[in-house]
Tab-separated table of C-alpha atoms in Angstrom:
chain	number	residue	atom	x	y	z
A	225	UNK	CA	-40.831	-21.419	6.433
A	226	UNK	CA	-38.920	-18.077	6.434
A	227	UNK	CA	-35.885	-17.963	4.002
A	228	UNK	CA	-33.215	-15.133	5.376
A	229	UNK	CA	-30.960	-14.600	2.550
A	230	UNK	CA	-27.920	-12.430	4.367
A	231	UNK	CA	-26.506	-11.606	0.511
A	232	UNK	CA	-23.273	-10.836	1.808
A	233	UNK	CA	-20.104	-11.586	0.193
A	234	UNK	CA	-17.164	-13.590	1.969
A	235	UNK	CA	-14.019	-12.569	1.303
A	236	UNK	CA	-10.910	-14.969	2.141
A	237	UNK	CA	-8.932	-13.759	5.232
A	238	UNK	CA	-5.455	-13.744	2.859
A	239	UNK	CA	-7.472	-11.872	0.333
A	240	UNK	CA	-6.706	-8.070	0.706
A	241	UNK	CA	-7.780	-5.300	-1.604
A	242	UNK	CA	-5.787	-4.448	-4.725
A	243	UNK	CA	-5.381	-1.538	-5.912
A	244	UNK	CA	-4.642	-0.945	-9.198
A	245	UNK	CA	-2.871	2.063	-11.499
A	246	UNK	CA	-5.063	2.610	-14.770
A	247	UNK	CA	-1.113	3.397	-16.672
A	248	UNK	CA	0.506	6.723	-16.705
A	249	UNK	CA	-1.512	9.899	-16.525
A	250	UNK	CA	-4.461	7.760	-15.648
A	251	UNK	CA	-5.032	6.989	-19.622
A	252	UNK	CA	-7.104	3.710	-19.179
A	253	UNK	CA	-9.175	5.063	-16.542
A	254	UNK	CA	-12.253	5.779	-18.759
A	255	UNK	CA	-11.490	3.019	-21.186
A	256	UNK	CA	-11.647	0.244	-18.053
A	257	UNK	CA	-15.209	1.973	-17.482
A	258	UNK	CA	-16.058	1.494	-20.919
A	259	UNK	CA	-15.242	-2.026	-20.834
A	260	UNK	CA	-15.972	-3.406	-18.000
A	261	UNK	CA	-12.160	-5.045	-17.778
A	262	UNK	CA	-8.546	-3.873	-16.114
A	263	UNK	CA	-5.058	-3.943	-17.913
A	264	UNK	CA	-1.594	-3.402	-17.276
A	265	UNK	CA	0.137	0.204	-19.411
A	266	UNK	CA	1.339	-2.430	-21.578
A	267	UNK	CA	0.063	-2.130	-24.872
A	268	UNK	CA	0.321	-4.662	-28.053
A	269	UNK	CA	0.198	-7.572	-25.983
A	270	UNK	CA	-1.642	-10.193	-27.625
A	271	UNK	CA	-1.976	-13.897	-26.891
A	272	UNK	CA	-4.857	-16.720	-26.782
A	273	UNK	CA	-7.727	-17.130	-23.939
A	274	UNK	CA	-6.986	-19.376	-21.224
A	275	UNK	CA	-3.141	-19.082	-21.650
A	276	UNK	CA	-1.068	-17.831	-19.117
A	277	UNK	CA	1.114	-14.804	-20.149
A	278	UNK	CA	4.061	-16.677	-19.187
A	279	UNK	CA	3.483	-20.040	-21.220
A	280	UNK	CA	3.339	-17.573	-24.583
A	281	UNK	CA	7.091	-18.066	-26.640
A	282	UNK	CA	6.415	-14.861	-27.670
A	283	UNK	CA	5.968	-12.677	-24.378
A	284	UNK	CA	9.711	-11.349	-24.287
A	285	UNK	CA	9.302	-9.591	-27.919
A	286	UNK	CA	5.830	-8.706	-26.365
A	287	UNK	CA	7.022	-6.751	-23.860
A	288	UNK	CA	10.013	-5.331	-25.380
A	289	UNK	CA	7.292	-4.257	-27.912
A	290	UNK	CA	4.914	-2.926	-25.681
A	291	UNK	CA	8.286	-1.463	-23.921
A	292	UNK	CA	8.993	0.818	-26.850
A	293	UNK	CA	5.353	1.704	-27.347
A	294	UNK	CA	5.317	3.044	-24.641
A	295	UNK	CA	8.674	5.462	-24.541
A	296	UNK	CA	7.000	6.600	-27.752
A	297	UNK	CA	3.814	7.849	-25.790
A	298	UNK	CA	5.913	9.572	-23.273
A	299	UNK	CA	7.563	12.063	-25.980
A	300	UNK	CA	5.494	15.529	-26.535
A	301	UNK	CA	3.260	16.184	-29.278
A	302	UNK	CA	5.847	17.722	-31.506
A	303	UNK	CA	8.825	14.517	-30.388
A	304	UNK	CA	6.267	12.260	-31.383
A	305	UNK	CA	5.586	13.785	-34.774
A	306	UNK	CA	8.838	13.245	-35.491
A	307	UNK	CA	9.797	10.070	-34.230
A	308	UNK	CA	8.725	6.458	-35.917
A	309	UNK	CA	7.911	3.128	-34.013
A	310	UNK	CA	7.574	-0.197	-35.694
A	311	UNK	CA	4.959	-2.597	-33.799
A	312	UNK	CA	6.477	-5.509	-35.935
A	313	UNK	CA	7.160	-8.259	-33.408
A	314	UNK	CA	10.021	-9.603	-35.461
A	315	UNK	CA	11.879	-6.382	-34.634
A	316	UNK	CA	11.984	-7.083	-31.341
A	317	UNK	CA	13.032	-10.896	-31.347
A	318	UNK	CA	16.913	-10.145	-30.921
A	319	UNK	CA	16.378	-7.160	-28.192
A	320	UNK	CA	18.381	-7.504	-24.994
A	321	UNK	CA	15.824	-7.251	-21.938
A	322	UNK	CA	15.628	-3.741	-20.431
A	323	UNK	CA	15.703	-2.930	-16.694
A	324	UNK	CA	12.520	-4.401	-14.826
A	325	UNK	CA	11.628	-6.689	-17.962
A	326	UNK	CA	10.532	-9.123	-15.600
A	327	UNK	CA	8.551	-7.306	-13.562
A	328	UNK	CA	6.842	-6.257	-16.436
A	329	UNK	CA	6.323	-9.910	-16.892
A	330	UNK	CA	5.412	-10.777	-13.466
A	331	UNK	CA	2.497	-8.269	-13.616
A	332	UNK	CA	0.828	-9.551	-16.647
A	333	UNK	CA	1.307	-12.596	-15.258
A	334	UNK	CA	-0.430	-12.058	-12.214
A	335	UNK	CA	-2.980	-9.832	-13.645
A	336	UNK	CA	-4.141	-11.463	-16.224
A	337	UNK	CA	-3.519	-15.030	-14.795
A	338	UNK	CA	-2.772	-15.469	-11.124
A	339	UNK	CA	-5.155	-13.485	-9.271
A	340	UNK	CA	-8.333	-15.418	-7.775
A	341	UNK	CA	-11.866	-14.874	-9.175
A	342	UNK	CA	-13.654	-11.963	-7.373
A	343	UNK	CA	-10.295	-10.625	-6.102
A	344	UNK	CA	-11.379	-6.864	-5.306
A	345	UNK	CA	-9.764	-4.299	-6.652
A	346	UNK	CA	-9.785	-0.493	-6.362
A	347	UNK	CA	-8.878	1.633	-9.379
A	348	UNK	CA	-7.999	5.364	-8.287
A	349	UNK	CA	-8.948	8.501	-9.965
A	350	UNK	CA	-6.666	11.252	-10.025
A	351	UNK	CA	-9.173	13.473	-8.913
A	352	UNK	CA	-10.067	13.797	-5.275
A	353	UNK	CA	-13.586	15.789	-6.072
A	354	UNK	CA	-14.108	12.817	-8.166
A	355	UNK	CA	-15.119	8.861	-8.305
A	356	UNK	CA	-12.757	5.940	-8.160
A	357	UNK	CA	-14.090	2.514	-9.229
A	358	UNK	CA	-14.372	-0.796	-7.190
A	359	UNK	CA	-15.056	-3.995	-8.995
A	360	UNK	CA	-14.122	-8.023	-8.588
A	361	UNK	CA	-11.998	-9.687	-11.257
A	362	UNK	CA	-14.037	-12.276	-13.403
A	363	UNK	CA	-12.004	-15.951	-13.430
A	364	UNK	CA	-8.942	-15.893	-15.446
A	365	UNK	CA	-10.362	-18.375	-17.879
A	366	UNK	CA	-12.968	-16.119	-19.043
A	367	UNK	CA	-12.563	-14.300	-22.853
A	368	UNK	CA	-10.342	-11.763	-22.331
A	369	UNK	CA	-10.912	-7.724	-23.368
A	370	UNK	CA	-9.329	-6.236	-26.178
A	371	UNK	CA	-9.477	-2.269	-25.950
A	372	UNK	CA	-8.070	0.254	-27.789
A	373	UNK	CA	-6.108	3.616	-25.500
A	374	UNK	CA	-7.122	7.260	-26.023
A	375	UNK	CA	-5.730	9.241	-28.237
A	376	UNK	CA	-2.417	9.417	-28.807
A	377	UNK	CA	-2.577	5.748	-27.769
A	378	UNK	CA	-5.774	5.241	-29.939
A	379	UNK	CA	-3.825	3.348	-32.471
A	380	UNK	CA	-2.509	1.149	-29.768
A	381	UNK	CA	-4.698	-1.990	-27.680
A	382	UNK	CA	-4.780	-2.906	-24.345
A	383	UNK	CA	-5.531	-7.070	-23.270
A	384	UNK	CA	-8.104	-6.427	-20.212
A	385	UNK	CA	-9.003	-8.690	-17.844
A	386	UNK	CA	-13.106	-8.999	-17.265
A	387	UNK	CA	-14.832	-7.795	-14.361
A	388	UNK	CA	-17.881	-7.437	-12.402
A	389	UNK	CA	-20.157	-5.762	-9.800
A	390	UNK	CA	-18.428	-2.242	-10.338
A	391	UNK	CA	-19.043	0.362	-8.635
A	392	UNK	CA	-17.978	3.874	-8.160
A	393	UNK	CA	-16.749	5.591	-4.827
A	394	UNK	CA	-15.994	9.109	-4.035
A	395	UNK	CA	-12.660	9.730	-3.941
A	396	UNK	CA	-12.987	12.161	-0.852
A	397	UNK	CA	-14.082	9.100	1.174
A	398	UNK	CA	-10.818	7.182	0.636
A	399	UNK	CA	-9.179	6.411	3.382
A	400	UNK	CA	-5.559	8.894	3.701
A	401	UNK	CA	-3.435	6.169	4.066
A	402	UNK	CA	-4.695	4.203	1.276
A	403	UNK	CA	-4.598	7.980	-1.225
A	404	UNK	CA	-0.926	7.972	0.245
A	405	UNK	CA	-0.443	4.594	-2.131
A	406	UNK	CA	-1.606	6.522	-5.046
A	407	UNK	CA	1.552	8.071	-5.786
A	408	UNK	CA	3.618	4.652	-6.151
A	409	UNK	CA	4.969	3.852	-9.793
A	410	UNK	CA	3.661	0.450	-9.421
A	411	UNK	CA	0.920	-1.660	-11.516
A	412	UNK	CA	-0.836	-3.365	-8.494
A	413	UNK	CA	-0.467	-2.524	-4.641
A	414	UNK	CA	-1.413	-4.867	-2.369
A	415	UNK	CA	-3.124	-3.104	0.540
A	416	UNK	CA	-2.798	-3.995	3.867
A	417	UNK	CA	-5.332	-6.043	5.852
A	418	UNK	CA	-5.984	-2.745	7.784
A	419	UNK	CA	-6.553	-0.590	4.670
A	420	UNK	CA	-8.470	-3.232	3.153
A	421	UNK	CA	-11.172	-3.674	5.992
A	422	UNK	CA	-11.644	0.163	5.397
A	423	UNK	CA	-11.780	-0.178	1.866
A	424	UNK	CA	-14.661	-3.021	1.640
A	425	UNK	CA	-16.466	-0.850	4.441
A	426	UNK	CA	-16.818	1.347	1.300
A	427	UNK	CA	-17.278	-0.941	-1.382
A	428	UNK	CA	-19.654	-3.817	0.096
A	429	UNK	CA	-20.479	-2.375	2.836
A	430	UNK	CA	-22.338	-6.077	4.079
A	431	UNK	CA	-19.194	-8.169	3.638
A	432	UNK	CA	-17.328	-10.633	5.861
A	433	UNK	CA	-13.900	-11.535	5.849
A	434	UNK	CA	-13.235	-15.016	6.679
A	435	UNK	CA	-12.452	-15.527	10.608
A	436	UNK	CA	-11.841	-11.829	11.021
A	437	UNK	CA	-14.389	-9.375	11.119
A	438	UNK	CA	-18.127	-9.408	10.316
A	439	UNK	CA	-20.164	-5.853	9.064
A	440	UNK	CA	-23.657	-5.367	8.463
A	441	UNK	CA	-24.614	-1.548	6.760
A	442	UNK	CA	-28.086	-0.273	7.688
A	443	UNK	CA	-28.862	2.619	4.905
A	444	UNK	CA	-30.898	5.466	6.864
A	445	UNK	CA	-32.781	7.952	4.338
A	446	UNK	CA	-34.735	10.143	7.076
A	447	UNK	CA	-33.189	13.684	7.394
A	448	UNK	CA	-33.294	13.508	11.431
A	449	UNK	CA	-31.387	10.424	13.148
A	450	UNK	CA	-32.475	10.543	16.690
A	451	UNK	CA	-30.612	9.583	19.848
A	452	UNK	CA	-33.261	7.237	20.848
A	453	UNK	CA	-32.069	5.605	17.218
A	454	UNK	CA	-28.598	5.357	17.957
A	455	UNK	CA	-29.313	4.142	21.817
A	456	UNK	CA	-31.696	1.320	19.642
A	457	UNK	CA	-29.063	0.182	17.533
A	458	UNK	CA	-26.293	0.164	20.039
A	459	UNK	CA	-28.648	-1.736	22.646
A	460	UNK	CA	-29.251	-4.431	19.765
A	461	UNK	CA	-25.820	-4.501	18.877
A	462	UNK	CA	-24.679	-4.860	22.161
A	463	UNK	CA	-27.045	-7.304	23.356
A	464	UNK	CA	-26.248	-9.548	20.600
A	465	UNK	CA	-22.348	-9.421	21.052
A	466	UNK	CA	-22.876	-9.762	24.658
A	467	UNK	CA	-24.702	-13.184	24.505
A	468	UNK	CA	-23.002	-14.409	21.418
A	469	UNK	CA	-19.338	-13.948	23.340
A	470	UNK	CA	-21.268	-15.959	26.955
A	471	UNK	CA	-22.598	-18.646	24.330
A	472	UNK	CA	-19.061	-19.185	23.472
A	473	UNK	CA	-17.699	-19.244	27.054
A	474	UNK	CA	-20.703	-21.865	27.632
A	475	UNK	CA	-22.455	-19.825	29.959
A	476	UNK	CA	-26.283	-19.533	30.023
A	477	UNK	CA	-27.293	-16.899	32.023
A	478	UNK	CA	-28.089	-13.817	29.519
A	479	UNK	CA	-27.121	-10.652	29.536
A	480	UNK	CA	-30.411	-7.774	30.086
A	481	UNK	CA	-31.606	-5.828	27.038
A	482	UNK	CA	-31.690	-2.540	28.857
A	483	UNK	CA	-28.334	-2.820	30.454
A	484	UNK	CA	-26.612	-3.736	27.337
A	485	UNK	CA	-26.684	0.161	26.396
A	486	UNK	CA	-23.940	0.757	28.834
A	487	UNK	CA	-21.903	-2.477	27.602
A	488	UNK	CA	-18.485	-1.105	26.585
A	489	UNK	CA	-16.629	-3.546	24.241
A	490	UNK	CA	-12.929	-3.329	23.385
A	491	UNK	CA	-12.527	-1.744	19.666
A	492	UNK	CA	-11.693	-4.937	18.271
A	493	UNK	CA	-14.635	-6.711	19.147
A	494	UNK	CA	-17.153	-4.447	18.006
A	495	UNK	CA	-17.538	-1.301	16.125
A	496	UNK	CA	-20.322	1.184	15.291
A	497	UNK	CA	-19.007	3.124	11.831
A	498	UNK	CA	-21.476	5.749	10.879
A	499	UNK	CA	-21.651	9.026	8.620
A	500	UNK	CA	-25.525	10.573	9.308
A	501	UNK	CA	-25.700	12.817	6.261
A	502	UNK	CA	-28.820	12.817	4.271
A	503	UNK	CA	-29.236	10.150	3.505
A	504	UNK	CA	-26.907	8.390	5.616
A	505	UNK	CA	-25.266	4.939	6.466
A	506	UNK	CA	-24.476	2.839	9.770
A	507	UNK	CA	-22.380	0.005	9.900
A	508	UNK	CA	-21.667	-2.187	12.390
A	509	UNK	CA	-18.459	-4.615	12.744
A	510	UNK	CA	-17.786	-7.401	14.859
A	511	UNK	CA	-15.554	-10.877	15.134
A	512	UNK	CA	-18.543	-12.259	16.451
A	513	UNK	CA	-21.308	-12.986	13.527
A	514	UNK	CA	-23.856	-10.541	15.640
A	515	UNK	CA	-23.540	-7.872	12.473
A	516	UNK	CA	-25.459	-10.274	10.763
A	517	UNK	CA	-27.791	-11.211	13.083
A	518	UNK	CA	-28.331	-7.422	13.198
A	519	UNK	CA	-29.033	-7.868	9.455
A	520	UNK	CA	-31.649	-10.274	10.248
A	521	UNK	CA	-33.885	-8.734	12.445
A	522	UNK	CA	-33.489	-5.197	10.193
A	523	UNK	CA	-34.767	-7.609	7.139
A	524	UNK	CA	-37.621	-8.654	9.072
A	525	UNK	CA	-40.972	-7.974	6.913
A	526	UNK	CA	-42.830	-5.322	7.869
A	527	UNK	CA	-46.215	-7.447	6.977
A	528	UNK	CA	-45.580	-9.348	10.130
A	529	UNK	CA	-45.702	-8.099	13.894
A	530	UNK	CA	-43.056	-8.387	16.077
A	531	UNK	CA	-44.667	-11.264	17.867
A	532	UNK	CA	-45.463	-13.259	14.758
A	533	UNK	CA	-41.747	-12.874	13.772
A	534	UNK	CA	-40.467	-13.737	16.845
A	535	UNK	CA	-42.766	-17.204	16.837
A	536	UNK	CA	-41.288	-18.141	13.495
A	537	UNK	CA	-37.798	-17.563	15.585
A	538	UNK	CA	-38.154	-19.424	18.296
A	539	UNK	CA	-40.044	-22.460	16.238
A	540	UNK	CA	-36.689	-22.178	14.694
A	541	UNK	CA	-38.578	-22.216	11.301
A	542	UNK	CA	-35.788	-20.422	9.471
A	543	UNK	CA	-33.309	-21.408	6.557
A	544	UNK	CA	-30.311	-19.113	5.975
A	545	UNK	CA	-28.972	-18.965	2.730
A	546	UNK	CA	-26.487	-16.554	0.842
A	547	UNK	CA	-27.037	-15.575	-2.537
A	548	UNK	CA	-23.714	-13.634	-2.842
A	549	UNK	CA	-21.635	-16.745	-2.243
A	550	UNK	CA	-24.103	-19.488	-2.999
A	551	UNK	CA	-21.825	-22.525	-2.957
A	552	UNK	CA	-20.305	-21.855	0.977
A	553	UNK	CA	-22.849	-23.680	3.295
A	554	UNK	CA	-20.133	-22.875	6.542
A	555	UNK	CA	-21.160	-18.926	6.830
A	556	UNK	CA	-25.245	-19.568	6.840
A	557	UNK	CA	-24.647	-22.735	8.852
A	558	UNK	CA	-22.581	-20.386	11.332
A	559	UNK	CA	-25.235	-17.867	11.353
A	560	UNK	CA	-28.255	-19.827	11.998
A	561	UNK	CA	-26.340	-21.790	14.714
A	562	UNK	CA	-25.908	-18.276	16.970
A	563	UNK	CA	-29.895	-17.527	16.110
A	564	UNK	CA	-30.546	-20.477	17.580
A	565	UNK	CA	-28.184	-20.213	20.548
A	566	UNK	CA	-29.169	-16.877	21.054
A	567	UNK	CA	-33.507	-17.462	21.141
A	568	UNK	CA	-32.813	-20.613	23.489
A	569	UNK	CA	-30.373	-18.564	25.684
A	570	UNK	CA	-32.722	-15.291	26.030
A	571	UNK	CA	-36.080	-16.782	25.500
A	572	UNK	CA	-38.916	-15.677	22.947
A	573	UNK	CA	-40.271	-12.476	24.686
A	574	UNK	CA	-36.518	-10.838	24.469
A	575	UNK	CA	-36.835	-11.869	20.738
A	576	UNK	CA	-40.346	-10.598	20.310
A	577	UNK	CA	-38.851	-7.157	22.855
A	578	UNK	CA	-36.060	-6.985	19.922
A	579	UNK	CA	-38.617	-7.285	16.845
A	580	UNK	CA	-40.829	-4.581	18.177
A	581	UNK	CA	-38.204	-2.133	19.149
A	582	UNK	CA	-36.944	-3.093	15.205
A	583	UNK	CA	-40.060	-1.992	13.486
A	584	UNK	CA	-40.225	1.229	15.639
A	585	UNK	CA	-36.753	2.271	14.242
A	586	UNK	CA	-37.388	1.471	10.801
A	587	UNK	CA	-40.797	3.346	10.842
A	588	UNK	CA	-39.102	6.265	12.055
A	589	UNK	CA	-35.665	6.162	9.763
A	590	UNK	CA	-37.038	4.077	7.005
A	591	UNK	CA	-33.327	1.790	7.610
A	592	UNK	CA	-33.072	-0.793	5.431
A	593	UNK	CA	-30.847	-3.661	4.774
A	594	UNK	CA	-29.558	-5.624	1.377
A	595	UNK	CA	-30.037	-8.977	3.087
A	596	UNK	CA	-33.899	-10.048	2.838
A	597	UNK	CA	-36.624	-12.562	4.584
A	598	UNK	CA	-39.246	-14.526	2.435
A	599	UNK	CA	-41.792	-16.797	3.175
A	600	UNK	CA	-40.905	-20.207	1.304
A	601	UNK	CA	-43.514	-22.718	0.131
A	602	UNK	CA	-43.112	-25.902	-1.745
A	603	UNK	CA	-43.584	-23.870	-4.954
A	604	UNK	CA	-41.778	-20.471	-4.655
A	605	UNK	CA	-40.237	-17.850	-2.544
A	606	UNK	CA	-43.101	-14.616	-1.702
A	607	UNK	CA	-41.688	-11.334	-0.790
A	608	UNK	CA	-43.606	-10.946	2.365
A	609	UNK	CA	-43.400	-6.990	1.761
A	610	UNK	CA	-44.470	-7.290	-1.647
A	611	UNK	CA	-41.832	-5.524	-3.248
């Protein structure tokens, strides 16, 4: 049996990108880097794992705290000098809330507490010839960071939430109306569902957002992208959305591999995104799941010939799995469905036609994929390209 693992994450439809301001002058931009976490400008804040920020008795001194803190930092070098601060909480028991106190609240609140595991988040740099930072926030139940700022907030710590898979982005490829955002005095902006399809374009590039949209990326390190390429992949892609939209209308007459070239589908039924630099990237977005069927026949092992592959297809001797979001059954299930569909709807040979014409494009562009096939015995998984 072939094991397809598509090893793309699923991101809820409600779920849109965050992006988040590393504090005032961009202090904690190195130190989230550092520690692998994200904070509000709020420093001195202190309170136990697993607690929300609102449940502490504390939090009001906290912030009124954190509050003067951080009028201190905004003096100059020679104000500062000359001015004293007192980080003794008691001091700050009996102070009447300041403007936006519970805002201040609100955001450590949601921050630290609220937000879902594996929320994405962008963190801006203030550079544009530089690299912002993607990442997903770690549950809320997990230890929390303590960091301290940079100098002249060295003296002063930061409570960081954890997080994971980060990765940096150029800052030239953001989006304009997302850099417009980066000017806005607040903590966290939520993105809109528009500006955060963009935005996971560049940070998963394979990703799928619940009932929305579906993307496969095909990385493409040769130097020369031919037309013949591009007519490949657009024949593929279209032949796939083609059939997949007939299957759902119940028809079962399928459409022809060679005319699908000419197919013309509205912009919000599929997509072909590409920048061909060396190396380059092509990604390709659909409602329809036939980006990852795409993704499929691009991880097909280049051990096996296009008619062997297309055999295992038709014998229907594949499991779908998804090691990005191992515990949802719904998206492989969905997948392997429409393979299914599709290989009784346009018969092997069309299959084994797609396979070959495949394994000619990678040959020539060396494309490659992040989802993967294996062969699957009773005893282990084998990397059928021995890699």
């Amino acid at each position: 049996m072939l094991v397809f693992d598509i090893h793309s994450p699923v991101v809820r439809a409600d779920q849109n990108v965050l992006m988040l301001h590393p504090g005032k002058n961009y202090h904690l931009f190195d130190r989230f880097i550092e520690t692998n976490s994200v904070s509000a400008d709020i420093p001195n804040i202190s309170f136990p794992n697993r607690k929300a920020p609102n449940s502490i008795p504390t939090i009001d001194s906290q912030i009124s705290r954190a509050r003067a803190l951080r009028d201190w930092l905004s003096l100059n070098s020679s104000e500062r000098k000359r001015t004293d601060y007192s980080v003794a909480l008691s001091d700050y028991e009996n102070v009447e809330p300041r403007r936006f106190h519970e805002s201040y609240k609100a955001t450590l609140q949601r921050l630290l507490w609220e937000l879902p595991e594996n929320t994405p988040v962008f963190v801006p740099n203030p550079g544009l010839n530089n690299d912002g930072i993607f990442c997903e926030l770690c549950s809320s139940t997990q230890d929390r960071v303590e960091f301290s700022g940079l100098s002249p907030a060295d003296n002063f710590t930061y409570l960081g939430r954890p997080v994971r898979n980060v990765r940096k982005v150029p800052m030239r490829l953001i989006p304009p109306e997302v850099l417009d955002q980066k000017s806005r005095t607040s903590v966290i902006t939520d993105l809109t569902f528009s500006q955060s399809e963009k935005m996971l374009r560049l940070y998963y590039g394979t990703f799928s957002i619940l009932g929305k949209v579906n993307q496969t990326e095909i990385d493409i390190p040769s130097e020369i992208f031919r037309p013949a390429d591009a007519n490949i992949v657009n024949a593929i892609a279209n032949f796939l959305e083609e059939n997949l939209q007939r299957l759902e209308r119940g028809e079962t007459t399928p459409a022809d591999f060679i005319e699908s070239i000419f197919f013309a589908f509205d912009e919000a039924e599929l997509q072909i995104h590409a920048r061909l630099n060396s190396p380059g990237i092509l990604q390709i977005a659909a409602k329809t799941v036939a980006p990852a069927l795409i993704a499929f026949f691009m991880a097909m092992p280049n051990t096996m010939s296009a008619q062997e592959m297309a055999s295992e297809i038709a014998s229907k001797n594949i499991e779908i799995v998804n090691s990005s979001c191992p515990n949802d059954d719904d998206y492989p299930k969905l997948i392997g469905d429409r393979l299914f569909g599709i290989v009784d709807m346009v018969g092997e040979d069309n299959i084994s036609d797609i396979c070959m014409r495949v394994k000619e494009f990678k040959k020539r562009t060396g494309a490659t994929v992040n989802s993967k096939i294996e062969y699957k015995n009773t005893s282990s998984s084998v990397d059928l390209d021995g890699k």
